[in-house]
XYZ file of C-alpha atoms in Angstrom:
621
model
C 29.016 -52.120 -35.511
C 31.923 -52.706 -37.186
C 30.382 -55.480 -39.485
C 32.704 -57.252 -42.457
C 34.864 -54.716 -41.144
C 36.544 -57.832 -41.316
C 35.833 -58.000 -37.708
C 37.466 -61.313 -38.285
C 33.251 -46.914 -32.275
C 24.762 -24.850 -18.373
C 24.639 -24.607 -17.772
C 26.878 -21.984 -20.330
C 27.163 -20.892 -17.006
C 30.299 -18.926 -16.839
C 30.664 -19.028 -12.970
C 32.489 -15.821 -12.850
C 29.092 -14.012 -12.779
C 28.258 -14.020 -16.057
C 26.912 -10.780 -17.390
C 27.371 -11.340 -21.339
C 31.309 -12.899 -22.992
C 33.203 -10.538 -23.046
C 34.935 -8.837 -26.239
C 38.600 -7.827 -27.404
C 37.688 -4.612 -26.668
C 36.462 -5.637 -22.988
C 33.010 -4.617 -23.305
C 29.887 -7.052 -23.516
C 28.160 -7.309 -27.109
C 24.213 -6.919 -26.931
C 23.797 -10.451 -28.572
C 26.183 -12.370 -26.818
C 24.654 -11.102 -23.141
C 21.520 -12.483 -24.326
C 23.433 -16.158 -23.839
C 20.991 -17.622 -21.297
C 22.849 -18.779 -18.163
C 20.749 -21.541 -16.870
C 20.288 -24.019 -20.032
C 22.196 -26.631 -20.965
C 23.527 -25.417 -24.405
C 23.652 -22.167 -25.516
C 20.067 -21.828 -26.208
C 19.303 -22.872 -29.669
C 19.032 -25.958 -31.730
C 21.890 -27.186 -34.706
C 20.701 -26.355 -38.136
C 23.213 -27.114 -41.528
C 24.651 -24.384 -43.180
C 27.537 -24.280 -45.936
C 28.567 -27.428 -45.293
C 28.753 -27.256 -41.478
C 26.645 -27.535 -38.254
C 25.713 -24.089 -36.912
C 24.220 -23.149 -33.728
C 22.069 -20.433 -33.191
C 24.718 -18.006 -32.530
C 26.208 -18.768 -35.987
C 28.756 -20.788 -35.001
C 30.643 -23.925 -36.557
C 29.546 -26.678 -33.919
C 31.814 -30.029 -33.815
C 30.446 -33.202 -32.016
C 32.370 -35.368 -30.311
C 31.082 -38.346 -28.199
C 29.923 -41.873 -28.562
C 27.736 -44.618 -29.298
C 24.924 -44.966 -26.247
C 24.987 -48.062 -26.413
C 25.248 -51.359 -27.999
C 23.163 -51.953 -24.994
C 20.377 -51.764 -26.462
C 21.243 -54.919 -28.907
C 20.308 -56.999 -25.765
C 17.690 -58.488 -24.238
C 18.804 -57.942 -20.710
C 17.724 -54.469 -20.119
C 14.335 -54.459 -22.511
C 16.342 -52.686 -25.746
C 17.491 -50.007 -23.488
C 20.892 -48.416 -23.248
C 20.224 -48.920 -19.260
C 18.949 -50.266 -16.555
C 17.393 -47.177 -15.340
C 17.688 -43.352 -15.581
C 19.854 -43.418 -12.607
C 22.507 -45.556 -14.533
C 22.019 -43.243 -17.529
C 23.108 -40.490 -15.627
C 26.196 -41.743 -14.132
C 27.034 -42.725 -17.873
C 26.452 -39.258 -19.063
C 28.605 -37.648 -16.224
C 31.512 -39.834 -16.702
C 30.826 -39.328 -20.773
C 31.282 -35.539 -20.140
C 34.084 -35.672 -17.760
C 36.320 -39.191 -18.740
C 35.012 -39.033 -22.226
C 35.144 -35.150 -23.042
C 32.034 -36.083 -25.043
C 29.373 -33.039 -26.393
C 26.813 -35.330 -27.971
C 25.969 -39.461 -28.399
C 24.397 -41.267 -31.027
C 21.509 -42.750 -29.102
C 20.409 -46.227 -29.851
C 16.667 -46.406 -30.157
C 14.984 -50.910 -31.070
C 12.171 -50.929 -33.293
C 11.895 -54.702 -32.060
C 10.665 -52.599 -28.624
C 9.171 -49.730 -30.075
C 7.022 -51.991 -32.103
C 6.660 -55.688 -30.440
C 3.185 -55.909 -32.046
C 2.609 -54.881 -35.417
C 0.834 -51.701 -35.277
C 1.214 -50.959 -31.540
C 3.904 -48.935 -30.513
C 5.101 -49.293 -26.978
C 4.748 -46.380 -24.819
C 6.438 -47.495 -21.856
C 9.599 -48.089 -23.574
C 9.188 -45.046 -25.740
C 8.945 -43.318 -22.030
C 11.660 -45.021 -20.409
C 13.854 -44.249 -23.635
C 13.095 -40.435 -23.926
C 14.075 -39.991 -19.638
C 17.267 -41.414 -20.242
C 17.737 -39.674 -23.417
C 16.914 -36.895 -20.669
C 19.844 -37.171 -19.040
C 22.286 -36.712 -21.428
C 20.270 -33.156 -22.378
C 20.226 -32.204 -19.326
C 24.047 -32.863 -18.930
C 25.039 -30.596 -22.007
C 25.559 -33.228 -24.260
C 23.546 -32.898 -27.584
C 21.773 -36.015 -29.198
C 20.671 -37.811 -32.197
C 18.421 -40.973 -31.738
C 19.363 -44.541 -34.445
C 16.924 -46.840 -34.923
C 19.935 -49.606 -34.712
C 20.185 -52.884 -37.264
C 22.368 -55.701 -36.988
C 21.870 -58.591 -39.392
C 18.453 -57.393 -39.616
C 16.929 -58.949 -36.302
C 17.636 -61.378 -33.234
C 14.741 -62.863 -34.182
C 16.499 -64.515 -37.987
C 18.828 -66.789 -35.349
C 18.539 -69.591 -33.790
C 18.704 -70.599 -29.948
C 22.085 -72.290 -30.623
C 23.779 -70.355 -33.072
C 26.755 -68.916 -33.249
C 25.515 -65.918 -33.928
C 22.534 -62.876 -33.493
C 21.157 -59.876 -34.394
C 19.404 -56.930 -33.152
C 16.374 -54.596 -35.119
C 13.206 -55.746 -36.554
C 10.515 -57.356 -34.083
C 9.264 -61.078 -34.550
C 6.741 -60.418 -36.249
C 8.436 -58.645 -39.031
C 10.407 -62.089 -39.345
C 7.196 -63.930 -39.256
C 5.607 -62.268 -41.954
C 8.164 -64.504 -43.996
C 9.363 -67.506 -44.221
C 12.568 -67.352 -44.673
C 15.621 -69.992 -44.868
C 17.368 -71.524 -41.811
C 20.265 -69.080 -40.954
C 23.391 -69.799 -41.698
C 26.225 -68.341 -42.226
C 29.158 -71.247 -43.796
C 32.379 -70.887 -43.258
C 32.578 -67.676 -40.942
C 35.103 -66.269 -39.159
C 33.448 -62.763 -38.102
C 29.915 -62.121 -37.813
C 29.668 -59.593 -40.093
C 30.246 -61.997 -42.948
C 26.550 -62.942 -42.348
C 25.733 -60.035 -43.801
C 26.810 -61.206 -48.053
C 26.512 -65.245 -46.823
C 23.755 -65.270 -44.601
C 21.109 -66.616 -46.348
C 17.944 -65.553 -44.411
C 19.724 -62.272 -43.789
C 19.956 -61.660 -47.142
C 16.422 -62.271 -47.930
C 14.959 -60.335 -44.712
C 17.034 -57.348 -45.588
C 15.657 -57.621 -49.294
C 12.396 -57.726 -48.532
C 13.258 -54.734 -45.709
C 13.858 -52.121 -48.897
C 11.047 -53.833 -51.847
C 8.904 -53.317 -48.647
C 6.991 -57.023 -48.826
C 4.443 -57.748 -46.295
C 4.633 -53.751 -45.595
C 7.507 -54.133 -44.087
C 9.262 -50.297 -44.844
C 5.809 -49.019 -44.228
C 5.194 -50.355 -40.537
C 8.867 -49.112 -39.930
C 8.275 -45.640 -41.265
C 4.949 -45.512 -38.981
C 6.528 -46.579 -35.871
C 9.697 -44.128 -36.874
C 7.044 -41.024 -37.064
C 5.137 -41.839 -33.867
C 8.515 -42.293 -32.013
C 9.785 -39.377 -33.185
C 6.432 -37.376 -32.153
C 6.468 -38.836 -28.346
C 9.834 -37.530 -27.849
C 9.179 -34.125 -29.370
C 6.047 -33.910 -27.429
C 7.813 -35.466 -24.070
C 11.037 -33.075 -23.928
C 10.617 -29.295 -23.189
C 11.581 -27.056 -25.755
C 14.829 -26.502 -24.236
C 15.743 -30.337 -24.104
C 14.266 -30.611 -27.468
C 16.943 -28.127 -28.634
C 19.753 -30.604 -27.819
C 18.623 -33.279 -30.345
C 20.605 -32.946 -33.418
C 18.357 -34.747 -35.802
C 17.658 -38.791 -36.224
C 19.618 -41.512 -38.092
C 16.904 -43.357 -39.586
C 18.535 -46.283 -40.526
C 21.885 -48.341 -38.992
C 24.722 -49.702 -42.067
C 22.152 -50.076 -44.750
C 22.901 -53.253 -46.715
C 20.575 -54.366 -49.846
C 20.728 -57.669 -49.588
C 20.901 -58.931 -52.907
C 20.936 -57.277 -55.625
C 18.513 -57.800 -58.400
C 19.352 -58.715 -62.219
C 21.383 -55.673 -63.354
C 21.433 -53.705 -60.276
C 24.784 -52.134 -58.797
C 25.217 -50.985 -55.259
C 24.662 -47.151 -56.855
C 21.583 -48.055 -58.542
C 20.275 -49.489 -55.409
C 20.965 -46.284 -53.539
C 19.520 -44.423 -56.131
C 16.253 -47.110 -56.508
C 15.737 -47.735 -53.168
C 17.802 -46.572 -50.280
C 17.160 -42.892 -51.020
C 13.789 -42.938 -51.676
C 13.398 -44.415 -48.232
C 15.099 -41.199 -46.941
C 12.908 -39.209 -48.975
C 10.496 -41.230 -46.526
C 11.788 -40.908 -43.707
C 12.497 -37.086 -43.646
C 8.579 -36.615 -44.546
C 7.635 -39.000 -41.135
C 10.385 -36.184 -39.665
C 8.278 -33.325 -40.887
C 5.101 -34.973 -39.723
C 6.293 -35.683 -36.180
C 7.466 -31.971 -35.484
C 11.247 -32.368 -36.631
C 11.064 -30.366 -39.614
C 14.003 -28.192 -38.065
C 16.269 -31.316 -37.522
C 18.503 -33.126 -40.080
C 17.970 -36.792 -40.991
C 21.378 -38.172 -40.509
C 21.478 -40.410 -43.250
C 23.925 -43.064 -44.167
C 25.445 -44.469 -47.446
C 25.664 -47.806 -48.603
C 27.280 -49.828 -45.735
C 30.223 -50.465 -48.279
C 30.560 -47.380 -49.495
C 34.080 -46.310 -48.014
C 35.644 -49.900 -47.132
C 39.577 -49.747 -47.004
C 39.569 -53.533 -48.055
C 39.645 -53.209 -52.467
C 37.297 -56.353 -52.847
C 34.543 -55.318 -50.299
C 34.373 -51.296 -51.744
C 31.144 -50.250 -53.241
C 30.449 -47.647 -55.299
C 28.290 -45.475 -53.310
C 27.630 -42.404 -50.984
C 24.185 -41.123 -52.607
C 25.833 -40.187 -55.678
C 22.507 -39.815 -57.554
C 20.597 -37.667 -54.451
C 21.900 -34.656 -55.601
C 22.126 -31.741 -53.625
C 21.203 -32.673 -49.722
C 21.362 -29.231 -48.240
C 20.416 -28.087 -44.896
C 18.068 -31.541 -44.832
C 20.053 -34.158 -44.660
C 23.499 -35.131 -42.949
C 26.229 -37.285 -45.076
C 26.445 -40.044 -42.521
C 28.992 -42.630 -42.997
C 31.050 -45.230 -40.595
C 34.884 -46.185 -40.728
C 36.832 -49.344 -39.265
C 39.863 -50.010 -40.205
C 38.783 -53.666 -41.468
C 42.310 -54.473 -42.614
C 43.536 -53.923 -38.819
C 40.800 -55.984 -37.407
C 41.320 -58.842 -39.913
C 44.439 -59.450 -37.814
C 46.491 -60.476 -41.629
C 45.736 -57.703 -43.736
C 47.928 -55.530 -41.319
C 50.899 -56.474 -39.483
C 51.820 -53.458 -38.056
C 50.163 -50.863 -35.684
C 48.690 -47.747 -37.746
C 50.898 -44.796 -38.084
C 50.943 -40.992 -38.823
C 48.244 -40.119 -41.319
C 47.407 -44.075 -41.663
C 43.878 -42.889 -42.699
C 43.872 -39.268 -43.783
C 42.630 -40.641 -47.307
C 39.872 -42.485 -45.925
C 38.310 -39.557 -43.861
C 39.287 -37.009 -46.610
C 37.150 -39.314 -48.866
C 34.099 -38.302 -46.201
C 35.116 -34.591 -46.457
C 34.817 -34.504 -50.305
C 31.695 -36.467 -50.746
C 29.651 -34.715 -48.151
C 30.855 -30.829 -49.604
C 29.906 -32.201 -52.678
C 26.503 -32.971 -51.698
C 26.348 -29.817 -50.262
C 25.910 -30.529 -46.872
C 28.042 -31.534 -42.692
C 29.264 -34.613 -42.819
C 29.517 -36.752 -39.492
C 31.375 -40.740 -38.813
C 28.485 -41.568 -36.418
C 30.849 -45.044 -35.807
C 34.160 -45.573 -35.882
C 36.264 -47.732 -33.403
C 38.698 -51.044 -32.825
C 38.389 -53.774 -30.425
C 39.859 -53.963 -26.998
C 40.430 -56.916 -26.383
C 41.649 -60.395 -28.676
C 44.077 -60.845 -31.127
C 43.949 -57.481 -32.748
C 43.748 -55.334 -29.631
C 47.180 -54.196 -29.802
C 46.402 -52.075 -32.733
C 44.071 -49.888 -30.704
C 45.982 -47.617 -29.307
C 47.591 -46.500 -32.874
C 44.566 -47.284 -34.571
C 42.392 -44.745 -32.617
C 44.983 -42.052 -32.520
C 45.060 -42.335 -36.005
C 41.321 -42.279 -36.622
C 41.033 -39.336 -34.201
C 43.724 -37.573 -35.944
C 41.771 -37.737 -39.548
C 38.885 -36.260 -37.775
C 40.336 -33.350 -36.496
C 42.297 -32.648 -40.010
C 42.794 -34.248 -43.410
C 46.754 -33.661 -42.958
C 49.115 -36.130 -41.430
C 50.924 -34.576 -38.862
C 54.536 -34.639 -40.758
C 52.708 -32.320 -43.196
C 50.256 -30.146 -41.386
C 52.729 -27.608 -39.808
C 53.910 -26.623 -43.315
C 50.596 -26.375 -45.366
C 47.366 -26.146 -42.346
C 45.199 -24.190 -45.320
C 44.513 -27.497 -46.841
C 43.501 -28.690 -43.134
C 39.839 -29.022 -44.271
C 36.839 -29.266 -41.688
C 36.409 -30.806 -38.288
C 34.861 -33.884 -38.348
C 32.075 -34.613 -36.064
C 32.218 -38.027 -34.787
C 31.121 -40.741 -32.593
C 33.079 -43.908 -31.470
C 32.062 -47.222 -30.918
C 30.754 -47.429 -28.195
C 29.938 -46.383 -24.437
C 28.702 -49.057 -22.510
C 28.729 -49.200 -18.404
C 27.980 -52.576 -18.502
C 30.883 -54.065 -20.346
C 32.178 -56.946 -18.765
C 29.096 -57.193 -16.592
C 26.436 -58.522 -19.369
C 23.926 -61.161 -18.208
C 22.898 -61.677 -21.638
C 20.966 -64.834 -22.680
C 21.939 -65.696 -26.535
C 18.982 -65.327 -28.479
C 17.074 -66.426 -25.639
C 19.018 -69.677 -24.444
C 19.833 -70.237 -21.054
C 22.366 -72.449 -21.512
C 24.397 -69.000 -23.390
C 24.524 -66.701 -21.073
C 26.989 -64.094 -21.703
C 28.779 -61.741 -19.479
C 31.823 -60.757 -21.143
C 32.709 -57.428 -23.603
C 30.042 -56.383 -25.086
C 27.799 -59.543 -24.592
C 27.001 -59.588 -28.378
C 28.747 -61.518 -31.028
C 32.229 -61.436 -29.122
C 32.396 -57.593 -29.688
C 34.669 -55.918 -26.591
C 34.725 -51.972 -28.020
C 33.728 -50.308 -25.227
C 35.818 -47.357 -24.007
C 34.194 -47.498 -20.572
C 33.167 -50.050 -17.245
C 32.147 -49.762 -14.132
C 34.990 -51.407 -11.181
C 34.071 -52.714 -8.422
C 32.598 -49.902 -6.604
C 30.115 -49.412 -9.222
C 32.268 -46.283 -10.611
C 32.667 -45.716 -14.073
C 36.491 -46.100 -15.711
C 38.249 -45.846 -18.794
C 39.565 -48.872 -20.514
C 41.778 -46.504 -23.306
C 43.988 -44.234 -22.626
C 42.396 -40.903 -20.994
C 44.858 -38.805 -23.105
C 43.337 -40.445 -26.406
C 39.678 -39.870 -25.656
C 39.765 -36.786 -23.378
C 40.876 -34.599 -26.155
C 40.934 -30.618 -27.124
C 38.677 -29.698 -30.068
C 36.809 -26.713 -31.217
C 33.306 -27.435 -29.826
C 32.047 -23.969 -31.063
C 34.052 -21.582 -33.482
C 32.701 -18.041 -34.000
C 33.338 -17.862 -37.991
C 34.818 -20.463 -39.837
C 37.534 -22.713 -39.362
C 40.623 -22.994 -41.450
C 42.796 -25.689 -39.532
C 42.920 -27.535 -36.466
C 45.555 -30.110 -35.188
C 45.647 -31.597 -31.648
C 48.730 -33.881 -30.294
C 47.916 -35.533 -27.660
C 50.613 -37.798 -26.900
C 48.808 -40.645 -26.097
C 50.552 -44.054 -25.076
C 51.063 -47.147 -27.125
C 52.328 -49.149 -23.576
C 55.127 -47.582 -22.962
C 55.370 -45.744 -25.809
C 54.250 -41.965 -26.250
C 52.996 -41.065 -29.738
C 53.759 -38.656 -31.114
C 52.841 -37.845 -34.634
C 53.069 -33.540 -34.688
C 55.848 -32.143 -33.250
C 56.338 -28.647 -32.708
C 58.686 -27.849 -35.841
C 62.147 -26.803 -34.940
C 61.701 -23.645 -37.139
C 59.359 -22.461 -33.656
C 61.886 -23.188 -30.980
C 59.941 -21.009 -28.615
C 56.646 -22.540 -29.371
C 58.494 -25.555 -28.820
C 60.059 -24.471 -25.650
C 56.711 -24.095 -24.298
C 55.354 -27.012 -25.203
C 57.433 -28.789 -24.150
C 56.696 -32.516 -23.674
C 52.971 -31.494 -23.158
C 50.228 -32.211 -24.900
C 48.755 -28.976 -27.248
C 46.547 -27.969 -29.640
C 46.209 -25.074 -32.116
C 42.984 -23.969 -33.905
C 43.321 -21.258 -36.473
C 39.786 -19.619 -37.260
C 38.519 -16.399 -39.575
C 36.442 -14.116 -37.619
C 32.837 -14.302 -38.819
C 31.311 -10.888 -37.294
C 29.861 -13.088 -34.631
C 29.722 -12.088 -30.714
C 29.339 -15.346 -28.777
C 32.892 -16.739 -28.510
C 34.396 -19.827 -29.990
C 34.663 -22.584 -27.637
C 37.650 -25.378 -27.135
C 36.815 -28.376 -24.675
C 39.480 -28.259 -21.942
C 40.141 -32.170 -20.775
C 40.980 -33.433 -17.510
C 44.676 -33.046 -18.561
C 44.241 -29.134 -18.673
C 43.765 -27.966 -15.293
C 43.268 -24.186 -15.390
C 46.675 -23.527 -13.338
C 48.606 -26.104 -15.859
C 47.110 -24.467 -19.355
C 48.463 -22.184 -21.335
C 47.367 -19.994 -24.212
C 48.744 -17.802 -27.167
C 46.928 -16.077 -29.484
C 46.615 -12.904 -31.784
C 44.163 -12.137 -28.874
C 46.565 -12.299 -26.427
C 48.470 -14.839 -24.120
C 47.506 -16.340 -20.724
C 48.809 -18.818 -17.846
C 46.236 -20.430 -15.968
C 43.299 -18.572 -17.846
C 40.991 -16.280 -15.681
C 37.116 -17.001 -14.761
C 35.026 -14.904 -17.059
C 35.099 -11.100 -16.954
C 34.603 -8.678 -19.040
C 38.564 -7.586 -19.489
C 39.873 -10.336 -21.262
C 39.262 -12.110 -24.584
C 40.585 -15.157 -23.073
C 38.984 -17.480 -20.181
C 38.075 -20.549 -18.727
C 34.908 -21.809 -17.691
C 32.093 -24.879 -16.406
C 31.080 -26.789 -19.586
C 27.146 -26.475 -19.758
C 25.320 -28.952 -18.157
C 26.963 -29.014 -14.322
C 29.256 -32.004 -14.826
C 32.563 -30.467 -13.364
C 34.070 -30.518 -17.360
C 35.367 -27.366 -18.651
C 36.282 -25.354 -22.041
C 38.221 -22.214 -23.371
C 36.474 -19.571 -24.543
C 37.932 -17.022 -26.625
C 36.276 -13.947 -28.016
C 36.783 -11.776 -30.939
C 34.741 -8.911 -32.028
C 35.887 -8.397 -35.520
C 34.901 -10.332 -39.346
C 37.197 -11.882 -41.990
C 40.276 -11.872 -39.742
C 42.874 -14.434 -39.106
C 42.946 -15.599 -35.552
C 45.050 -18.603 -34.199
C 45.383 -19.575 -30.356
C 47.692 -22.462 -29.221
C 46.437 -23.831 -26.170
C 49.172 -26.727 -24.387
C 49.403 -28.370 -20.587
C 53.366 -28.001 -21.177
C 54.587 -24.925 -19.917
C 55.022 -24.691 -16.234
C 55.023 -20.357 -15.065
C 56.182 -19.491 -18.174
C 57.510 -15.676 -18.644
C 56.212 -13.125 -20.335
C 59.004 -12.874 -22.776
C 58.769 -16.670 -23.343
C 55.287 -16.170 -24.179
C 55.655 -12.673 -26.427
C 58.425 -14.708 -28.174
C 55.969 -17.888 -29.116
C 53.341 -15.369 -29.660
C 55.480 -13.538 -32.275
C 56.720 -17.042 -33.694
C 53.057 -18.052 -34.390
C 51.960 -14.594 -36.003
C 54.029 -15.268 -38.522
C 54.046 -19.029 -39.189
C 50.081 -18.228 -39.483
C 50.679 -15.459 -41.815
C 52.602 -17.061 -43.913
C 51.139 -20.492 -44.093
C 47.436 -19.507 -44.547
């Protein structure tokens, strides 16, 4: 959610007849033929290693997706993301093939895991591991939040402006806490610092009064064990690890505590916690995708805490730095007149970068995202283009041509949000049937969500395609050194765009053209599965080019076993598709350029770009 945020987001089936990828040198490696063909990812879990997510296969793994789904703030559907696995599914399709999603942060209620204390509820622990189902069956890779928003529904009154989502009833209460109220508000997420009885419930949340923490971690650990026990191991493989905890928030703060010391106190021992109720409930493999202070990396100077686990040392292979990012000033609607621009929030996201290497561990923005609709919701467009392009590199795109080296990782991230239902809520406020809400989101005037269903009950965009459909390296087969993607997305009228070919390439230029394009440079890590690029809509096989040190192709072949470069079905049978490209060497330089705007380009046009590229690459990196 994006709270004070001033809110004033396999089937590795190779249809070609897949006999193992193939290699430069045409023929198929022993490990990489062992890629099974009928699962929906490539056969192994994600595990952290230097700093990155790694698949079995040794490869750097990106995720991109969404949020599935605020949803499950609601009432209307039971705490669910949907109204039925059959729903789910069409989500999870149009994720995969609108959406060019690989994974979702799945929204999991503890007010409906847990409606009585000490009784968890295995009918909606069911109905929330088939549709979790779906999206694993569908190639798209998962990690389960136990979601918090002002604590709990339960804190608000029938006619207040205002609710929550999280903690069951009872959990309220166990206490008696003040009448809610918020003041003089503007956005909801000011309840969180003037809410009085949010305040205190969240405070009691992390001193753990009445038990509070320890029902939580039980209900946490037996969740976590029905799913594990409920998935086959090849499902089970697609779940990432668990956020344990949505924007953690302390409260108040005690005589001489600072937001650092209450990480330190506090919020990390709780991880320390949680990852042990991990262990216990058969997800000793899997991260804990834990978050910093909720403050931690606010752009607004007088709502920035110091933060981001400082004091937790090392995380390792463990943990995952887990953080969120709105552009608070944007959504204020005063603190920024303008729309966002080229490399409006490079700092921001290379803030993420450098605290999670530090800790030693991936980092992912499991949120990020701007409203749709409002006062504000002509800043989306730049806005998201913007936050999209600080995930893919820490360079603005007026400097990343002439220095990629300093690039830094991919960002994994997930937006906010992916709900079917917007616009179609039947959402009773905090019970009261004289509040029923139908409109956005259906929860505290939010309207984020990048897709509906029309008329005909088929699921639509409501952002540009060319924005959220994007290229990225899904799977890279060493390590990456840079990665830029222009995808000339609108603004209206308007095409953005922020990274233009540089003159100094006039034949990469040529070929791009007015198209949209996208250039990965990698070093070779002795690894024989190949590294992966999604392919959006926008790429058609017989409209995408490709130039690399590998070689160069128009309209990209169906797998064989004579070429290192080829299209192909995304796993999990949804009609999506990616670029695979195969090396069979260790330490070297590769680069490929991959673009929609080149229409039967020669073979000299092609040699030329490829030559232009060699040595842009070999002199830049």
């Amino acid at each position: 959610m994006p709270n004070i945020r001033a809110r004033l987001l396999v089937v590795l089936v190779v249809l070609c007849g897949l006999c193992g990828f193939l290699t430069v040198a045409g023929s198929p490696s022993a490990t990489a033929a062992t890629l099974p063909d009928s699962l929906p990812f490539d056969g192994t879990a994600l595990t952290v290693s230097n700093g990155r997510f790694v698949d079995g296969n040794g490869r750097e793994v990106v995720l991109r997706g969404y949020n599935v789904s605020g949803e499950t703030k609601l009432a209307e559907n039971n705490g669910l993301p949907f109204a039925s696995v059959a729903d789910a599914r069409k989500s999870a399709t149009a994720l995969r093939t609108l959406g060019g999603g690989n994974s979702v942060r799945f929204l999991l209620s503890w007010a409906y895991a847990e409606p009585v204390r000490g009784q968890v509820d295995t009918a909606y622990l069911a109905a929330a591991t088939d549709q979790m189902r779906v999206f694993l069956d569908a190639g798209i890779r998962v990690y389960p939040d136990f979601h918090q928003d002002l604590y709990s529904r339960w804190l608000f009154d029938d006619d207040s402006w205002y609710t929550g989502d999280g903690a069951p009833k009872w959990a309220v209460d166990a206490a008696s806490y003040p009448d809610e109220s918020c003041g003089i508000c503007l956005f909801w997420g000011q309840n969180i610092t003037q809410n009085g009885a949010v305040k205190a419930a969240q405070y009691d949340f992390w001193h753990n009064a009445y038990g509070l923490q320890d029902a939580f971690l039980a209900t946490a650990q037996q969740t976590m064990a029905y799913v594990r026990q409920h998935l086959s191991a090849e499902e089970f493989a697609g779940v990432v690890g668990f956020d344990p905890y949505n924007e953690p928030y302390a409260g108040t703060y005690t005589s001489g505590q600072t937001s650092r010391t209450w990480e330190r106190d506090l919020l990390w021992p709780f991880y320390v916690k949680f990852r042990a109720r991990m262990d216990a409930a058969g997800w000793q493999d899997k991260p804990a995708m834990v978050e910093a202070n909720l403050f931690w990396n606010a752009n607004i100077d007088s709502q920035k805490q110091e933060g981001g686990l400082l004091d937790a040392g090392t995380l390792g292979s463990r943990y995952v730095f887990n953080t969120h990012f709105y552009d608070q000033k944007a959504i204020s609607g005063i603190l920024m007149w303008g729309k966002a621009a080229d490399g409006q929030y490079v700092t921001d996201f290379g803030a993420i970068r450098d605290r999670a290497a530090a800790a030693g561990t991936a980092a992912v923005v499991s949120e990020f995202g701007h409203p749709l609709a409002g006062t504000v919701a002509d800043k989306a467009p730049t806005v998201l283009k913007a936050m999209y392009q600080s995930l893919d590199s820490r360079l603005k795109g007026a400097s990343w041509w002439s220095s990629p080296a300093t690039s830094g990782p991919v960002l994994s991230g997930s937006q906010w949000q992916w709900d079917i239902y917007n616009g179609r809520h039947h959402e009773l406020m905090n019970g009261n049937a004289g509040k029923v809400l139908t409109s956005g989101d259906a929860w505290n005037d939010e309207d984020l969500s990048a897709v509906r269903l029309d008329d005909s009950g088929t699921a639509v965009l409501r952002q540009d395609a060319r924005l959220l459909d994007r290229v990225y390296p899904s799977a890279t087969s060493g390590s990456t050194v840079a990665f830029s993607y222009e995808d000339r997305s609108r603004d209206g009228s308007t095409t953005l765009t922020w990274n233009p070919v540089p003159g100094s390439l006039p034949n990469v230029a040529n070929l791009v053209g007015s198209g949209q394009y996208g250039l990965l440079l990698w070093r070779s890590g002795g690894g024989s599965a190949p590294t992966e690029l999604h392919l959006p809509a926008s790429f058609p096989t017989s409209s995408t080019t490709v130039v690399s040190d590998l070689g160069t192709a128009h309209a990209p072949p169906a797998y064989t076993s004579t070429t290192p470069i080829a299209a192909a079905p995304e796993p999990g049978g949804t009609g999506s598709r990616r670029l695979l490209l195969t090396d069979q060497d260790s330490g070297v330089l590769h680069y490929a350029l991959v673009t929609n705007g080149a229409t039967s380009p020669s073979s000299a046009v092609l040699s030329a770009a490829r030559s232009e590229l060699a040595a842009w690459a070999a002199s830049h990196t």
